[in-house]
Tab-separated table of C-alpha atoms in Angstrom:
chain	number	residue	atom	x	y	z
A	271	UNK	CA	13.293	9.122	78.068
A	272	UNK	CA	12.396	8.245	81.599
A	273	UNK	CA	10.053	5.250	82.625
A	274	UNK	CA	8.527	6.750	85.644
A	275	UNK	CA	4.921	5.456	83.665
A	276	UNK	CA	6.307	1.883	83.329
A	277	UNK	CA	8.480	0.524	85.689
A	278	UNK	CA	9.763	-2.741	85.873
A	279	UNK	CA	9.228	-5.297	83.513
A	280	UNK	CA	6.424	-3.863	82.203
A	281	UNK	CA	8.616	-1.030	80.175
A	282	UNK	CA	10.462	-3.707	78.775
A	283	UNK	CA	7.530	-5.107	75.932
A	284	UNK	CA	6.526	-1.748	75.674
A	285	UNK	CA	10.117	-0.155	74.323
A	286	UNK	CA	10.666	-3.618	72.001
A	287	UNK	CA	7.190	-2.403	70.906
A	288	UNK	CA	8.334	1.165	70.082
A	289	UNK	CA	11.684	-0.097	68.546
A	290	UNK	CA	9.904	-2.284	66.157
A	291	UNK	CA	6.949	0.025	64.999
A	292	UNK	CA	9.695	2.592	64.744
A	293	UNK	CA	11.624	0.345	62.176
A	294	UNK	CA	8.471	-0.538	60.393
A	295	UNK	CA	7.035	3.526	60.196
A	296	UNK	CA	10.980	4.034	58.417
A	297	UNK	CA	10.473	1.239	55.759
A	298	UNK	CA	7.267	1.820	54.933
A	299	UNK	CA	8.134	5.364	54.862
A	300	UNK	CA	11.253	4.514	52.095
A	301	UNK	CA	10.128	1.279	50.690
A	302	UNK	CA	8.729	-0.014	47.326
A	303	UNK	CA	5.493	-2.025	47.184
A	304	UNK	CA	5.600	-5.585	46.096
A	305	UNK	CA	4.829	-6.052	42.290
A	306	UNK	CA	2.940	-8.766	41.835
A	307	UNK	CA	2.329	-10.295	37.770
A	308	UNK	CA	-1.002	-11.772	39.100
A	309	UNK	CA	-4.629	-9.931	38.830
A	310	UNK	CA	-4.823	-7.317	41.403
A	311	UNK	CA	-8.411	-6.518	43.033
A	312	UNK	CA	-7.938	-2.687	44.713
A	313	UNK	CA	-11.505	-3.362	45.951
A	314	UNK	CA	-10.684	-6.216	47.945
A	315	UNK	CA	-7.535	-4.162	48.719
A	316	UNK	CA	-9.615	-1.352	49.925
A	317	UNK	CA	-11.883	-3.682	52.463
A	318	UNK	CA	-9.164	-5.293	53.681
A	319	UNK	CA	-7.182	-1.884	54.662
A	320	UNK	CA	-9.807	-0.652	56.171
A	321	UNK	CA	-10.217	-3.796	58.593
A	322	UNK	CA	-6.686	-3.268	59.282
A	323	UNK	CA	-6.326	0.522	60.180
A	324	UNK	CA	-9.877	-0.104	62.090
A	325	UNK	CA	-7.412	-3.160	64.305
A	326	UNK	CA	-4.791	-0.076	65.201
A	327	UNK	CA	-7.081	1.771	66.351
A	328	UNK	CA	-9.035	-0.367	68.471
A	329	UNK	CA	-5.258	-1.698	69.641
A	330	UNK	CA	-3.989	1.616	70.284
A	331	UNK	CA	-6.878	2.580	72.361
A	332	UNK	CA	-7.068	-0.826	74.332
A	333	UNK	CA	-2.594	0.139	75.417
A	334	UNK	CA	-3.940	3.932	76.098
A	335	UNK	CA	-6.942	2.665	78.505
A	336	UNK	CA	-4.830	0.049	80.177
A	337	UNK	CA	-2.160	2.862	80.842
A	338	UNK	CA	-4.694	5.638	81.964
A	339	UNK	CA	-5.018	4.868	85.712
A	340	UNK	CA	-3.529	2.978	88.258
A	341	UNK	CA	-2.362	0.018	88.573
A	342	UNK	CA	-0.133	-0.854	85.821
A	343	UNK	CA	-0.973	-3.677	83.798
A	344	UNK	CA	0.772	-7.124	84.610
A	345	UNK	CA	3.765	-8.185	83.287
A	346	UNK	CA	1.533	-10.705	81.401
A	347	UNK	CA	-1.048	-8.434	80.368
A	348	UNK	CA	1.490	-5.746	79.624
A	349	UNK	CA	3.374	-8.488	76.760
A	350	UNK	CA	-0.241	-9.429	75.586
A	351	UNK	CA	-0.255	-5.467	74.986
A	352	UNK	CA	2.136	-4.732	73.433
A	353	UNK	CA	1.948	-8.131	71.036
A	354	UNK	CA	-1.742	-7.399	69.579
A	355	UNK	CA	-0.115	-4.172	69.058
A	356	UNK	CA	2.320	-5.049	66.778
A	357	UNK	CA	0.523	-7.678	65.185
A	358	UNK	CA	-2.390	-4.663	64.379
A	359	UNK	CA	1.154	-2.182	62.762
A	360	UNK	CA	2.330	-5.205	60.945
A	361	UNK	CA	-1.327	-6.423	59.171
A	362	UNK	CA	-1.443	-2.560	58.207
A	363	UNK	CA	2.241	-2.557	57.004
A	364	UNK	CA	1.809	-6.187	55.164
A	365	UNK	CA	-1.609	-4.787	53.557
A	366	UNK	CA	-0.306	-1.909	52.541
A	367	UNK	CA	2.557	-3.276	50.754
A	368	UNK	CA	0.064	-4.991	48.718
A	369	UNK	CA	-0.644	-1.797	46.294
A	370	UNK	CA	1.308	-1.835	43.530
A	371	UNK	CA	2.808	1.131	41.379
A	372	UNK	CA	1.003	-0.390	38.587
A	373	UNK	CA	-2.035	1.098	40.305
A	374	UNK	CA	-0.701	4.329	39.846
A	375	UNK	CA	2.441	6.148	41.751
A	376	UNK	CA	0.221	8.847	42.774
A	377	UNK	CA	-2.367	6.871	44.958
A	378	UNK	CA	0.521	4.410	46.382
A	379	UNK	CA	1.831	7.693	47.589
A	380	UNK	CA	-1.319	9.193	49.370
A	381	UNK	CA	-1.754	5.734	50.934
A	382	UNK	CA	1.935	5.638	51.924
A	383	UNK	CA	1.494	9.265	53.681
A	384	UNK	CA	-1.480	7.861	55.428
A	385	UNK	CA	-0.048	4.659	56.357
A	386	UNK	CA	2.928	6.741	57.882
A	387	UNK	CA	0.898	8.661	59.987
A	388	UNK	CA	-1.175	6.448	61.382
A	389	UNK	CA	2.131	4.452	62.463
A	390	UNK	CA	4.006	7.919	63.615
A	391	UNK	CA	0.511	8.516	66.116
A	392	UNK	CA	1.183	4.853	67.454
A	393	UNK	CA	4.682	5.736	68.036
A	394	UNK	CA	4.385	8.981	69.650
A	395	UNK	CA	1.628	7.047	71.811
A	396	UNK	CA	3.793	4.558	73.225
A	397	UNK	CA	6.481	6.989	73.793
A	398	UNK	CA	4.058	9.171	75.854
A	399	UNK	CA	2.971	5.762	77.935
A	400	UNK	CA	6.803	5.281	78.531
A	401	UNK	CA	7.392	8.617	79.441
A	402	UNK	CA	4.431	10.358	81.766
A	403	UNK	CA	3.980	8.984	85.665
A	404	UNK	CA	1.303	7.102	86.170
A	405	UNK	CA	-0.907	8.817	88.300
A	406	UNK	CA	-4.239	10.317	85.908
A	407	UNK	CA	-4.551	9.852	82.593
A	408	UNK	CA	-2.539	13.220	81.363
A	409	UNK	CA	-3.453	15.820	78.348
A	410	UNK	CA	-0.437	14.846	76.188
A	411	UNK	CA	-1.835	10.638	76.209
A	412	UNK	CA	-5.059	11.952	75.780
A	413	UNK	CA	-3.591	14.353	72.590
A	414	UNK	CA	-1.513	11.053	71.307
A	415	UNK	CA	-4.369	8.991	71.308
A	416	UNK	CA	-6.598	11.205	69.755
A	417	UNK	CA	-3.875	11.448	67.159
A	418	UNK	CA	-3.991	7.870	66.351
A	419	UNK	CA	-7.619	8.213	65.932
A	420	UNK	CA	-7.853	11.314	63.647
A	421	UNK	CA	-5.041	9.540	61.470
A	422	UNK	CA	-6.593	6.199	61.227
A	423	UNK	CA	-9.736	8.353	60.166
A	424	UNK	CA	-8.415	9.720	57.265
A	425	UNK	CA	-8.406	6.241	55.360
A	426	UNK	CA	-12.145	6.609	54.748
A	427	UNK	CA	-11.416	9.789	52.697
A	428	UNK	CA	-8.138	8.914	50.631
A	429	UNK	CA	-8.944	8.288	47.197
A	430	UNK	CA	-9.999	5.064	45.369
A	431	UNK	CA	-8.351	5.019	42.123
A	432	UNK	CA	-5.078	6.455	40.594
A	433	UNK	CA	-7.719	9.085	38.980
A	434	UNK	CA	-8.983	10.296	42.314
A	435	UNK	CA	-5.640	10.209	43.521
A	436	UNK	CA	-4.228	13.116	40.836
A	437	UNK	CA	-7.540	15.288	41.531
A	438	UNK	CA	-6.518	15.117	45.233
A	439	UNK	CA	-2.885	16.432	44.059
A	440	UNK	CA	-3.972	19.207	41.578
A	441	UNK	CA	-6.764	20.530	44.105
A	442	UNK	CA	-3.811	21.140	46.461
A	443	UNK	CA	-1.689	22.870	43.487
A	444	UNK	CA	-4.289	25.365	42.528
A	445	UNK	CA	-5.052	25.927	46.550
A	446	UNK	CA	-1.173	26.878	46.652
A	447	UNK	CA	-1.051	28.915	43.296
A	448	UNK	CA	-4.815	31.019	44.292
A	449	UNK	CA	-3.264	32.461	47.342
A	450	UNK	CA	0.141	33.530	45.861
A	451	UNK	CA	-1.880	35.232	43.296
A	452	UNK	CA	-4.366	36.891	46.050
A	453	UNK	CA	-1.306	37.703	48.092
A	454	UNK	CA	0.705	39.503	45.266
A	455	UNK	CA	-2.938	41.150	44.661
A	456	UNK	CA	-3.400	42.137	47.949
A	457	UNK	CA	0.188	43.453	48.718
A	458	UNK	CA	-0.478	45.754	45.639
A	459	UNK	CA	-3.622	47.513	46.581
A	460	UNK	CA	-1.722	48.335	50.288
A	461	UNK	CA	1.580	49.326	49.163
A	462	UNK	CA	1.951	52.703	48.220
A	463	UNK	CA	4.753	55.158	47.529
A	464	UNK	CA	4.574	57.230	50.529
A	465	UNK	CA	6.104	59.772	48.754
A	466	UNK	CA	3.638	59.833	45.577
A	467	UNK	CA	2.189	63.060	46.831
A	468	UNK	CA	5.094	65.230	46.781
A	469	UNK	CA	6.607	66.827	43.890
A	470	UNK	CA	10.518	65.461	43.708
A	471	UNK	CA	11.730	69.390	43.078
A	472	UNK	CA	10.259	70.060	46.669
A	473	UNK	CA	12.447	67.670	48.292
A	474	UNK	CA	15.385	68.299	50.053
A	475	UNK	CA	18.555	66.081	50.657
A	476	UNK	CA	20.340	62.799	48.998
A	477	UNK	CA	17.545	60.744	49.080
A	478	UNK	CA	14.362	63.272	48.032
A	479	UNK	CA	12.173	60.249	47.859
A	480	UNK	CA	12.746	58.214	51.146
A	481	UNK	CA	13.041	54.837	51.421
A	482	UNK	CA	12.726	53.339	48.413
A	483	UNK	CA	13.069	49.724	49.380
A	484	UNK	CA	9.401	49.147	50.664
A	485	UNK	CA	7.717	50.186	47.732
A	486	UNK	CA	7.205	49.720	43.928
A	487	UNK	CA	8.036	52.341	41.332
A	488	UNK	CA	5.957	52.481	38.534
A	489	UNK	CA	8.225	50.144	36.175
A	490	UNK	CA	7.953	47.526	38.947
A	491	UNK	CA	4.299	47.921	38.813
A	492	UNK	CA	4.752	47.580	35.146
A	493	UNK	CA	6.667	44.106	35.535
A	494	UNK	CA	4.587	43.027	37.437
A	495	UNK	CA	1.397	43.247	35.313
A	496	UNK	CA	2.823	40.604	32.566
A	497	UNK	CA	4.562	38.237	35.850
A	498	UNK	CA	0.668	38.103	37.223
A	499	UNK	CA	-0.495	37.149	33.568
A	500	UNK	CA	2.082	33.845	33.852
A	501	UNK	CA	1.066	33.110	37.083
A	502	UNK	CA	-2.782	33.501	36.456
A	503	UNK	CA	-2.026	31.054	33.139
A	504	UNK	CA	-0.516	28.568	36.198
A	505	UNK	CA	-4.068	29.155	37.702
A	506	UNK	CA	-6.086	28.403	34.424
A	507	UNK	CA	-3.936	25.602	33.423
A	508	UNK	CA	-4.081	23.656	36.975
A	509	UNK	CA	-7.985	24.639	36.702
A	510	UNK	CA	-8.543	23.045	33.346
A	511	UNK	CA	-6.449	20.159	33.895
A	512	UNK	CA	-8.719	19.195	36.836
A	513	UNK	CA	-11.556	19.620	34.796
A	514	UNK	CA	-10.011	17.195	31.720
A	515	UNK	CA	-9.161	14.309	34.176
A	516	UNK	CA	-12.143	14.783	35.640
A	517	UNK	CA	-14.129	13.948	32.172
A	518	UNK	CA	-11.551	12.118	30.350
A	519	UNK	CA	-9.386	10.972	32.914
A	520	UNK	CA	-8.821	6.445	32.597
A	521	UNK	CA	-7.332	3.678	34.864
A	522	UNK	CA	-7.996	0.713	32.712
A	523	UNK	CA	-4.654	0.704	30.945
A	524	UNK	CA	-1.235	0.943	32.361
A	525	UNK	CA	-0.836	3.615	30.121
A	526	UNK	CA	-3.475	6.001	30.897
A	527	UNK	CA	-2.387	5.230	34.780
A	528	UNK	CA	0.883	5.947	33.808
A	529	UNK	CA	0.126	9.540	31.987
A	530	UNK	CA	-1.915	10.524	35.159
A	531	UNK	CA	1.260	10.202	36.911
A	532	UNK	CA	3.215	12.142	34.583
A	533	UNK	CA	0.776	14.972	34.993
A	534	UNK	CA	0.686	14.858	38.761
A	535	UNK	CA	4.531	14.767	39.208
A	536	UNK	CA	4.978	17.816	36.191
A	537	UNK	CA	2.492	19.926	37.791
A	538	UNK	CA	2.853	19.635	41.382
A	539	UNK	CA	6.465	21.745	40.240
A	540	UNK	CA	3.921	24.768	39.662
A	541	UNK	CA	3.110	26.133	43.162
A	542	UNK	CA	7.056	26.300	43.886
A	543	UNK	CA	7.665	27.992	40.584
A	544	UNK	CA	4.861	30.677	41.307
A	545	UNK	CA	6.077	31.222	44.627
A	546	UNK	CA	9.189	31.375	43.734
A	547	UNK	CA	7.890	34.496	41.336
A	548	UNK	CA	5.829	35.978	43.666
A	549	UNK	CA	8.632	36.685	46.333
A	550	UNK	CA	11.397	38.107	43.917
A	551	UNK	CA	8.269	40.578	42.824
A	552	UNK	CA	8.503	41.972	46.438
A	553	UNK	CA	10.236	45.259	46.806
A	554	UNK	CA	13.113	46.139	46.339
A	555	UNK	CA	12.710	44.298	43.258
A	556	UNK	CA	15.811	42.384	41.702
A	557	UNK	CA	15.329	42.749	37.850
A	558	UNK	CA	17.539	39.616	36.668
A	559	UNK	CA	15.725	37.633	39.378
A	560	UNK	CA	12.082	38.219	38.474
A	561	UNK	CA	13.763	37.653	34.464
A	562	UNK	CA	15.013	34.265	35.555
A	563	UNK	CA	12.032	32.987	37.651
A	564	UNK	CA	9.445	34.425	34.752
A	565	UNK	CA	11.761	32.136	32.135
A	566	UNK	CA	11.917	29.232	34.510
A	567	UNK	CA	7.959	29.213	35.508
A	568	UNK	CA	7.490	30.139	31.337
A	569	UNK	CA	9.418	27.323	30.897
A	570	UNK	CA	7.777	24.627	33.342
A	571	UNK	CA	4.200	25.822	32.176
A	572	UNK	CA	4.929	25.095	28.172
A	573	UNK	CA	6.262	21.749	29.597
A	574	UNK	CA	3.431	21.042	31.327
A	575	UNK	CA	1.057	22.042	28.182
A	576	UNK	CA	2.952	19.362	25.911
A	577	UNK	CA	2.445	17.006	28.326
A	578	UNK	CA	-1.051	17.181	28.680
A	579	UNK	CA	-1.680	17.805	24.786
A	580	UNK	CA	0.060	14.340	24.444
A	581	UNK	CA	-1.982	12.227	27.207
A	582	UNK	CA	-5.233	10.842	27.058
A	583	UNK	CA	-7.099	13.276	28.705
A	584	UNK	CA	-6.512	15.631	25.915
A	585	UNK	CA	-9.349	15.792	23.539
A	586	UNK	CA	-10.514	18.278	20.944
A	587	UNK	CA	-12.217	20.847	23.248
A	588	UNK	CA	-9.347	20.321	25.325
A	589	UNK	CA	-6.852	21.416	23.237
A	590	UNK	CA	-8.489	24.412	22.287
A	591	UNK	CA	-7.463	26.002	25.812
A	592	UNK	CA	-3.835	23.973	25.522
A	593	UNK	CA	-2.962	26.172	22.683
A	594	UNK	CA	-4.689	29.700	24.162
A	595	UNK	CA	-2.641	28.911	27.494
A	596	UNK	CA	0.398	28.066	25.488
A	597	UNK	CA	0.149	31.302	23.764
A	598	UNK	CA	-0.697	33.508	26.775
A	599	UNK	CA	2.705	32.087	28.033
A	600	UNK	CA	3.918	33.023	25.212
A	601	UNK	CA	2.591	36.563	25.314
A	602	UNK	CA	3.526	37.216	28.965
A	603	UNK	CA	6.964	35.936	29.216
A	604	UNK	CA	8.022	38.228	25.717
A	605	UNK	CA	5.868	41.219	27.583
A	606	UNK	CA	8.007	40.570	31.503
A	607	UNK	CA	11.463	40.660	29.426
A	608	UNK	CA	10.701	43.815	27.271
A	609	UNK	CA	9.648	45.401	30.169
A	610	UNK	CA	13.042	44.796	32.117
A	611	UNK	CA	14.953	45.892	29.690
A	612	UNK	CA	13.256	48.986	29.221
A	613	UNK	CA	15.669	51.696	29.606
A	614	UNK	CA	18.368	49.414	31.200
């Protein structure tokens, strides 16, 4: 990295800067919060974030504005800098460390992702300072800084509550799932056997039907029916989940906080294991392969279904559509494997 931007001593409170937002971005990044046995108040919590992302950004664009033009800040001015700087990453750092998991894995870990990118935009900013001569205020400090702004932003939409938190995670699963379903949907309509027209006697040569590799005979169109079913189950399971932890979902106990969890780490395996399904279906299609990720997606839905049948958000409307879902499952996985092995 050069320092054509900062020469001189003013570089040098600028790169201690860097080095130590750098080593606080990686801890926060891999660290555990502080558990604390005392009453903790996530509203207070909340306000007192808030005040402290609000202090990066106001630092971050005080160092961008001081950089912008010529002449370059004092050595003085440049320390003072780079010091309310630092003291703004390490408030946010030290207030962020204050959530415990108690409050629910799932929210620590949105708050964590936010907290890491609003530290990675400060980063990138300073590096950009170091880095660009000092002549107008250039596109890529302008980009940085905006950066820092959108991330520090994002804190007035993160969730409250452990609750809020899950929602956030199963909205993104059934985004995920909905277009690997529409995808598989789509690719069926368009692919055709180019061929289908022509009688196979009228052909000619060692391969009468062409290429066979780009498109699906009518047993993989077959397999496929029952291999949609399991992933439209996916769809309707993430669906009704959302709607059960929307109306029965609880953060009073540790419990209940805890089940949330358990539901937001099971089912945010789904999108994988429908993607994962939704390639292999792609011709030329691998038989054993679509068997295997049909069992394994089979497998991880009934898993999912037990878990939510056991948690508090379960009630007796609920399980009505546990045990339909748990039988389509059921229905499709027996109806994918009968179909391979037909006349194997």
């Amino acid at each position: 990295m050069s320092a054509d931007n900062c020469s001189g001593n003013v570089s040098v409170p600028l790169r201690n800067v860097l080095n130590s937002i750098q080593c606080i971005r990686d801890r926060v990044r891999d660290g555990e919060s502080n558990e604390s046995d005392g009453a903790f108040n996530l509203s207070n919590f909340w306000d007192t974030l808030n005040q402290a992302v609000k202090a990066v950004s106001q630092e971050a664009t005080k160092l961008s504005l001081a950089f912008s033009k010529p002449p370059l800040p004092s050595q003085q001015d440049g320390e003072k800098l780079s010091e309310s700087t630092l003291k703004s990453v390490l408030t946010l750092s030290t207030v962020y460390y204050w959530l415990p998991k108690s409050q629910g894995v799932t929210l620590r870990r949105q708050v964590r992702d936010a907290t890491v990118e609003v530290l990675e935009g400060v980063t990138q900013l300073v590096e950009v300072i170091l880095s660009t001569p000092l002549q107008s205020l250039s596109q890529e400090q302008l980009t940085s800084t905006g950066s820092v702004w959108s991330a520090c932003d994002q804190f007035a939409q993160l969730p409250r509550d452990n609750k809020a938190a899950v929602l956030v995670a199963l909205l993104a699963q059934i985004g995920v799932v909905k277009d690997a379903i529409e995808e598989i949907e789509q690719a069926l309509a368009e692919v055709q056997d180019p061929f289908s027209d022509v009688l196979d006697d009228d052909q000619d040569g060692d391969e009468p039907r062409g290429n066979q590799d780009t498109y699906w005979s009518e047993k993989d169109r077959r397999v496929i029916g029952p291999c949609q079913g399991l992933m439209k189950a996916s769809a309707a399971c993430l669906r009704k989940l959302t709607s059960a932890v929307k109306t029965n979902g609880d953060v009073s106990t540790p419990q209940n906080v805890a089940q949330l969890d358990d539901l937001a780490d099971i089912t945010c395996e789904i999108s994988p294991g429908v993607d994962d399904l939704a390639l292999c279906l792609y011709p030329p299609m691998d038989y054993s392969g679509v068997e295997n990720n049909v069992s394994k997606l089979a497998t991880l839905l009934k898993k999912v279904l037990e878990i939510i049948r056991s948690s508090h958000v379960c009630g007796e409307s609920e399980l009505t559509w546990v045990q339909f879902l748990d039988g389509a499952v059921s229905h499709n996985l027996q109806k994918a494997r009968d179909l391979i092995q037909e006349d194997s």
